[in-house]
Amino acid sequence: MSRKSKQDKLKKSPLKKIIVSKLFLSPISYSIFNSLFDYEKVFIKWFFYKLYNPIAGEISNRIQGASLIDVGCGEGFLLFEICKRNKEIQLTGVDISRSMIKKARKRAKKLGYKNVSFFVNKPDKIPFEDNIFSHAVSTFSFHLWSEPVLMLNEIYRVLKSNGEFVIYDFNGDDKYEEENLSYIESCVKQAPLFIKRIVIEDARWDYTMFGIYDIDEVEEIIKKSLFKTVDIRVKGICGSGDNFLIEARLRK
């Protein structure tokens, strides 16, 4: 079932589910959630840390002495992992959540990282001039973008000539849904029950209610943007199997 099919199915769902979906996916509720809960303890420590580590290593090795913007950076954990490995890269994070950016700035100051900064962005606007960054990355947020083509064009705008943008996101192909959900569950099996349920239910919601993109859908969206050079594939990470992630490399 494609993402569109899942969204159409959701529209036919009981009103309660539709209301919950709208509330859950809104930027306001996203900010409220992150004000009430410690995002690091809920998601990073028990799940995303395992994914950020290898991605941070890959990025650090590839872009020596460059500038990188992380779109949908959350509290900045990917950028902090990159900082540990390479303090020569100029790092910038943007996110629609003010509460997350506030926490990211606070953590950067606490850690003493001078080469990383954070800014709030709109769903269709990045607050920088043209041709600023040599590289851009997005990890596990692409499927949440309300205006994906507009945001892709914004990333294209702020990239320098021949700049590269890499998308890492979950693979929404129905064939691997249960396999991938099982992997997510295995990542948090040692977590407290409350945290375990939040992580698992959030992942299942994305897969079955809102819909994570499959590789064809990602490619279709990219083709509508200004990016022309695309290398897209599915890959495994951290023992998750061969079909857990979609990786798309886009060149300006």
mmCIF file of C-alpha atoms in Angstrom:
data_model
loop_
_atom_site.group_PDB
_atom_site.id
_atom_site.type_symbol
_atom_site.label_atom_id
_atom_site.label_comp_id
_atom_site.label_asym_id
_atom_site.label_seq_id
_atom_site.Cartn_x
_atom_site.Cartn_y
_atom_site.Cartn_z
ATOM 1 C CA MET A 1 0.000 0.000 0.000
ATOM 2 C CA SER A 2 1.425 3.385 -1.001
ATOM 3 C CA ARG A 3 1.581 6.401 1.310
ATOM 4 C CA LYS A 4 -1.332 7.965 -0.604
ATOM 5 C CA SER A 5 -3.394 4.791 -0.171
ATOM 6 C CA LYS A 6 -2.698 4.865 3.547
ATOM 7 C CA GLN A 7 -3.735 8.503 3.761
ATOM 8 C CA ASP A 8 -6.921 7.769 1.788
ATOM 9 C CA LYS A 9 -7.646 4.919 4.173
ATOM 10 C CA LEU A 10 -7.108 7.276 7.099
ATOM 11 C CA LYS A 11 -9.664 9.707 5.639
ATOM 12 C CA LYS A 12 -12.241 6.906 5.766
ATOM 13 C CA SER A 13 -11.352 6.111 9.354
ATOM 14 C CA PRO A 14 -13.544 7.122 12.309
ATOM 15 C CA LEU A 15 -13.517 10.848 13.079
ATOM 16 C CA LYS A 16 -11.595 10.217 16.299
ATOM 17 C CA LYS A 17 -8.633 8.781 14.367
ATOM 18 C CA ILE A 18 -8.647 11.650 11.868
ATOM 19 C CA ILE A 19 -8.666 14.266 14.645
ATOM 20 C CA VAL A 20 -5.870 12.496 16.486
ATOM 21 C CA SER A 21 -3.789 12.288 13.310
ATOM 22 C CA LYS A 22 -4.163 16.018 12.620
ATOM 23 C CA LEU A 23 -3.259 16.902 16.193
ATOM 24 C CA PHE A 24 -0.361 14.466 16.355
ATOM 25 C CA LEU A 25 1.225 15.710 13.124
ATOM 26 C CA SER A 26 0.858 19.451 13.697
ATOM 27 C CA PRO A 27 3.936 21.583 14.527
ATOM 28 C CA ILE A 28 2.145 22.904 17.633
ATOM 29 C CA SER A 29 1.542 19.465 19.145
ATOM 30 C CA TYR A 30 5.084 18.482 18.135
ATOM 31 C CA SER A 31 6.423 21.392 20.205
ATOM 32 C CA ILE A 32 4.114 20.614 23.141
ATOM 33 C CA PHE A 33 5.258 16.984 23.176
ATOM 34 C CA ASN A 34 8.889 18.040 23.272
ATOM 35 C CA SER A 35 8.176 20.490 26.079
ATOM 36 C CA LEU A 36 6.553 17.793 28.217
ATOM 37 C CA PHE A 37 8.888 14.868 27.492
ATOM 38 C CA ASP A 38 12.653 14.496 27.406
ATOM 39 C CA TYR A 39 13.174 13.646 23.737
ATOM 40 C CA GLU A 40 16.700 12.407 24.420
ATOM 41 C CA LYS A 41 15.512 9.821 26.947
ATOM 42 C CA VAL A 42 12.463 8.770 24.959
ATOM 43 C CA PHE A 43 13.898 8.410 21.460
ATOM 44 C CA ILE A 44 17.637 9.103 21.253
ATOM 45 C CA LYS A 45 19.023 6.947 24.059
ATOM 46 C CA TRP A 46 16.929 3.905 23.225
ATOM 47 C CA PHE A 47 16.693 4.042 19.464
ATOM 48 C CA PHE A 48 18.045 6.822 17.274
ATOM 49 C CA TYR A 49 21.495 6.822 18.852
ATOM 50 C CA LYS A 50 22.078 3.447 17.192
ATOM 51 C CA LEU A 51 21.244 4.963 13.814
ATOM 52 C CA TYR A 52 22.994 8.320 14.214
ATOM 53 C CA ASN A 53 26.369 6.805 15.079
ATOM 54 C CA PRO A 54 27.133 5.145 11.714
ATOM 55 C CA ILE A 55 25.582 8.025 9.756
ATOM 56 C CA ALA A 56 27.695 10.561 11.665
ATOM 57 C CA GLY A 57 30.797 8.503 10.949
ATOM 58 C CA GLU A 58 29.968 8.298 7.251
ATOM 59 C CA ILE A 59 29.372 12.044 6.987
ATOM 60 C CA SER A 60 32.505 12.957 8.967
ATOM 61 C CA ASN A 61 34.714 10.858 6.728
ATOM 62 C CA ARG A 62 33.247 12.227 3.499
ATOM 63 C CA ILE A 63 33.103 15.990 4.050
ATOM 64 C CA GLN A 64 36.364 17.185 5.544
ATOM 65 C CA GLY A 65 36.565 20.944 6.138
ATOM 66 C CA ALA A 66 33.146 21.625 4.618
ATOM 67 C CA SER A 67 29.856 23.225 5.693
ATOM 68 C CA LEU A 68 26.766 21.142 6.448
ATOM 69 C CA ILE A 69 23.132 21.986 7.163
ATOM 70 C CA ASP A 70 20.936 19.377 8.873
ATOM 71 C CA VAL A 71 17.287 19.931 7.883
ATOM 72 C CA GLY A 72 14.906 18.665 10.562
ATOM 73 C CA CYS A 73 17.757 18.449 13.073
ATOM 74 C CA GLY A 74 15.585 18.007 16.163
ATOM 75 C CA GLU A 75 17.745 18.528 19.238
ATOM 76 C CA GLY A 76 20.897 18.275 17.152
ATOM 77 C CA PHE A 77 22.099 14.822 18.120
ATOM 78 C CA LEU A 78 23.403 13.909 14.665
ATOM 79 C CA LEU A 79 25.393 17.142 14.544
ATOM 80 C CA PHE A 80 26.797 16.537 18.022
ATOM 81 C CA GLU A 81 27.931 13.078 16.946
ATOM 82 C CA ILE A 82 29.638 14.651 13.921
ATOM 83 C CA CYS A 83 31.282 17.235 16.216
ATOM 84 C CA LYS A 84 32.852 14.449 18.252
ATOM 85 C CA ARG A 85 34.547 13.134 15.128
ATOM 86 C CA ASN A 86 35.354 16.283 13.175
ATOM 87 C CA LYS A 87 35.536 19.786 14.630
ATOM 88 C CA GLU A 88 36.609 21.286 11.285
ATOM 89 C CA ILE A 89 33.142 21.022 9.697
ATOM 90 C CA GLN A 90 30.919 24.088 10.056
ATOM 91 C CA LEU A 91 27.575 22.667 11.171
ATOM 92 C CA THR A 92 24.105 24.218 11.087
ATOM 93 C CA GLY A 93 20.820 22.697 12.202
ATOM 94 C CA VAL A 94 17.295 23.881 11.354
ATOM 95 C CA ASP A 95 13.953 22.595 12.644
ATOM 96 C CA ILE A 96 10.335 23.799 12.801
ATOM 97 C CA SER A 97 10.191 23.104 16.553
ATOM 98 C CA ARG A 98 11.295 26.074 18.674
ATOM 99 C CA SER A 99 11.491 23.912 21.789
ATOM 100 C CA MET A 100 13.868 21.476 20.082
ATOM 101 C CA ILE A 101 16.085 24.272 18.761
ATOM 102 C CA LYS A 102 16.174 25.803 22.241
ATOM 103 C CA LYS A 103 17.332 22.486 23.693
ATOM 104 C CA ALA A 104 19.886 22.035 20.902
ATOM 105 C CA ARG A 105 21.416 25.448 21.575
ATOM 106 C CA LYS A 106 21.529 24.753 25.298
ATOM 107 C CA ARG A 107 23.244 21.404 24.755
ATOM 108 C CA ALA A 108 25.763 22.864 22.283
ATOM 109 C CA LYS A 109 26.730 25.498 24.853
ATOM 110 C CA LYS A 110 27.028 22.872 27.580
ATOM 111 C CA LEU A 111 29.272 20.698 25.395
ATOM 112 C CA GLY A 112 31.369 23.679 24.334
ATOM 113 C CA TYR A 113 30.961 23.119 20.593
ATOM 114 C CA LYS A 114 31.834 26.311 18.724
ATOM 115 C CA ASN A 115 31.329 25.016 15.173
ATOM 116 C CA VAL A 116 27.602 24.248 15.413
ATOM 117 C CA SER A 117 24.593 26.609 15.410
ATOM 118 C CA PHE A 118 20.821 26.133 15.348
ATOM 119 C CA PHE A 119 17.911 28.042 13.807
ATOM 120 C CA VAL A 120 14.120 27.730 13.548
ATOM 121 C CA ASN A 121 12.804 27.326 10.005
ATOM 122 C CA LYS A 122 9.347 27.352 8.406
ATOM 123 C CA PRO A 123 7.965 24.247 6.641
ATOM 124 C CA ASP A 124 8.753 25.851 3.267
ATOM 125 C CA LYS A 125 11.569 28.305 4.069
ATOM 126 C CA ILE A 126 15.185 27.997 5.256
ATOM 127 C CA PRO A 127 16.486 31.232 6.869
ATOM 128 C CA PHE A 128 19.686 31.598 4.809
ATOM 129 C CA GLU A 129 20.823 33.271 1.629
ATOM 130 C CA ASP A 130 21.591 31.384 -1.593
ATOM 131 C CA ASN A 131 24.671 29.196 -2.119
ATOM 132 C CA ILE A 132 25.816 28.965 1.523
ATOM 133 C CA PHE A 133 26.385 25.267 2.274
ATOM 134 C CA SER A 134 28.499 22.635 0.532
ATOM 135 C CA HIS A 135 26.465 19.754 1.984
ATOM 136 C CA ALA A 136 23.007 19.115 3.425
ATOM 137 C CA VAL A 137 21.496 16.136 5.210
ATOM 138 C CA SER A 138 18.104 15.031 6.530
ATOM 139 C CA THR A 139 17.732 12.060 8.857
ATOM 140 C CA PHE A 140 14.334 10.447 9.514
ATOM 141 C CA SER A 141 12.312 13.624 8.978
ATOM 142 C CA PHE A 142 11.664 13.678 5.215
ATOM 143 C CA HIS A 143 8.389 11.738 5.548
ATOM 144 C CA LEU A 144 7.113 14.369 8.006
ATOM 145 C CA TRP A 145 7.618 17.382 5.742
ATOM 146 C CA SER A 146 4.300 19.068 4.937
ATOM 147 C CA GLU A 147 5.730 20.660 1.768
ATOM 148 C CA PRO A 148 8.462 18.261 0.597
ATOM 149 C CA VAL A 149 8.960 19.715 -2.898
ATOM 150 C CA LEU A 150 9.137 23.280 -1.613
ATOM 151 C CA MET A 151 11.635 22.263 1.073
ATOM 152 C CA LEU A 152 13.742 20.356 -1.450
ATOM 153 C CA ASN A 153 13.871 23.499 -3.582
ATOM 154 C CA GLU A 154 14.878 25.524 -0.529
ATOM 155 C CA ILE A 155 17.716 23.098 0.173
ATOM 156 C CA TYR A 156 18.732 23.352 -3.478
ATOM 157 C CA ARG A 157 18.768 27.142 -3.135
ATOM 158 C CA VAL A 158 21.058 27.268 -0.090
ATOM 159 C CA LEU A 159 23.488 24.680 -1.501
ATOM 160 C CA LYS A 160 26.588 25.799 -3.349
ATOM 161 C CA SER A 161 27.131 24.766 -6.958
ATOM 162 C CA ASN A 162 27.707 21.003 -7.112
ATOM 163 C CA GLY A 163 26.608 20.738 -3.486
ATOM 164 C CA GLU A 164 25.227 17.436 -2.202
ATOM 165 C CA PHE A 165 22.098 16.656 -0.213
ATOM 166 C CA VAL A 166 21.642 13.217 1.371
ATOM 167 C CA ILE A 167 18.302 11.957 2.669
ATOM 168 C CA TYR A 168 18.158 9.108 5.174
ATOM 169 C CA ASP A 169 14.658 7.905 5.969
ATOM 170 C CA PHE A 170 12.803 4.731 6.830
ATOM 171 C CA ASN A 171 11.778 2.439 3.995
ATOM 172 C CA GLY A 172 7.980 2.441 3.760
ATOM 173 C CA ASP A 173 7.731 -0.525 1.393
ATOM 174 C CA ASP A 174 4.922 -2.712 2.724
ATOM 175 C CA LYS A 175 6.978 -5.836 2.048
ATOM 176 C CA TYR A 176 9.352 -4.880 4.846
ATOM 177 C CA GLU A 177 6.977 -3.153 7.245
ATOM 178 C CA GLU A 178 6.783 -5.893 9.879
ATOM 179 C CA GLU A 179 10.492 -6.673 9.527
ATOM 180 C CA ASN A 180 11.393 -3.025 10.127
ATOM 181 C CA LEU A 181 8.930 -2.603 12.990
ATOM 182 C CA SER A 182 10.394 -5.717 14.613
ATOM 183 C CA TYR A 183 13.852 -4.179 14.347
ATOM 184 C CA ILE A 184 12.640 -0.962 15.985
ATOM 185 C CA GLU A 185 11.088 -3.015 18.781
ATOM 186 C CA SER A 186 14.355 -4.925 19.292
ATOM 187 C CA CYS A 187 16.232 -1.612 19.684
ATOM 188 C CA VAL A 188 14.141 -0.614 22.689
ATOM 189 C CA LYS A 189 13.622 -3.996 24.346
ATOM 190 C CA GLN A 190 15.772 -2.931 27.313
ATOM 191 C CA ALA A 191 13.990 0.406 27.726
ATOM 192 C CA PRO A 192 11.438 1.094 30.485
ATOM 193 C CA LEU A 193 7.950 -0.022 29.470
ATOM 194 C CA PHE A 194 6.584 3.526 29.084
ATOM 195 C CA ILE A 195 9.397 4.588 26.740
ATOM 196 C CA LYS A 196 9.191 1.307 24.841
ATOM 197 C CA ARG A 197 5.497 1.817 24.121
ATOM 198 C CA ILE A 198 5.996 5.419 22.967
ATOM 199 C CA VAL A 199 8.744 4.471 20.517
ATOM 200 C CA ILE A 200 6.952 1.398 19.146
ATOM 201 C CA GLU A 201 3.554 3.089 18.800
ATOM 202 C CA ASP A 202 5.101 6.165 17.192
ATOM 203 C CA ALA A 203 6.841 3.955 14.622
ATOM 204 C CA ARG A 204 3.717 1.889 13.939
ATOM 205 C CA TRP A 205 1.691 5.097 13.556
ATOM 206 C CA ASP A 206 4.115 6.382 10.914
ATOM 207 C CA TYR A 207 4.028 3.098 8.986
ATOM 208 C CA THR A 208 0.357 2.211 9.134
ATOM 209 C CA MET A 209 -1.574 5.436 9.739
ATOM 210 C CA PHE A 210 0.329 8.290 8.170
ATOM 211 C CA GLY A 211 2.580 6.359 5.860
ATOM 212 C CA ILE A 212 6.333 6.373 5.357
ATOM 213 C CA TYR A 213 7.384 6.715 1.712
ATOM 214 C CA ASP A 214 8.615 3.766 -0.306
ATOM 215 C CA ILE A 215 11.530 4.259 -2.690
ATOM 216 C CA ASP A 216 9.341 4.997 -5.733
ATOM 217 C CA GLU A 217 7.431 7.690 -3.857
ATOM 218 C CA VAL A 218 10.652 9.339 -2.681
ATOM 219 C CA GLU A 219 11.966 9.357 -6.245
ATOM 220 C CA GLU A 220 8.690 10.794 -7.555
ATOM 221 C CA ILE A 221 8.848 13.712 -5.083
ATOM 222 C CA ILE A 222 12.498 14.442 -5.879
ATOM 223 C CA LYS A 223 11.760 14.528 -9.612
ATOM 224 C CA LYS A 224 9.312 17.388 -8.997
ATOM 225 C CA SER A 225 12.067 19.448 -7.379
ATOM 226 C CA LEU A 226 15.005 21.362 -8.843
ATOM 227 C CA PHE A 227 17.396 18.497 -8.107
ATOM 228 C CA LYS A 228 18.265 16.545 -11.242
ATOM 229 C CA THR A 229 21.037 14.134 -10.235
ATOM 230 C CA VAL A 230 19.734 11.419 -7.951
ATOM 231 C CA ASP A 231 21.230 8.186 -6.629
ATOM 232 C CA ILE A 232 18.639 6.391 -4.526
ATOM 233 C CA ARG A 233 18.768 2.963 -2.875
ATOM 234 C CA VAL A 234 17.638 0.918 0.106
ATOM 235 C CA LYS A 235 20.207 -0.128 2.680
ATOM 236 C CA GLY A 236 20.633 -1.710 6.063
ATOM 237 C CA ILE A 237 22.170 -0.189 9.167
ATOM 238 C CA CYS A 238 23.255 -1.533 12.555
ATOM 239 C CA GLY A 239 22.186 -5.096 11.860
ATOM 240 C CA SER A 240 18.704 -4.077 10.771
ATOM 241 C CA GLY A 241 18.766 -6.074 7.567
ATOM 242 C CA ASP A 242 19.125 -4.880 3.992
ATOM 243 C CA ASN A 243 15.862 -2.977 3.600
ATOM 244 C CA PHE A 244 15.522 -0.713 6.617
ATOM 245 C CA LEU A 245 16.524 2.675 5.185
ATOM 246 C CA ILE A 246 16.165 4.672 2.005
ATOM 247 C CA GLU A 247 19.260 6.684 1.134
ATOM 248 C CA ALA A 248 18.942 9.336 -1.588
ATOM 249 C CA ARG A 249 21.951 11.362 -2.750
ATOM 250 C CA LEU A 250 21.014 14.519 -4.642
ATOM 251 C CA ARG A 251 23.449 16.815 -6.445
ATOM 252 C CA LYS A 252 22.865 20.461 -7.336
#
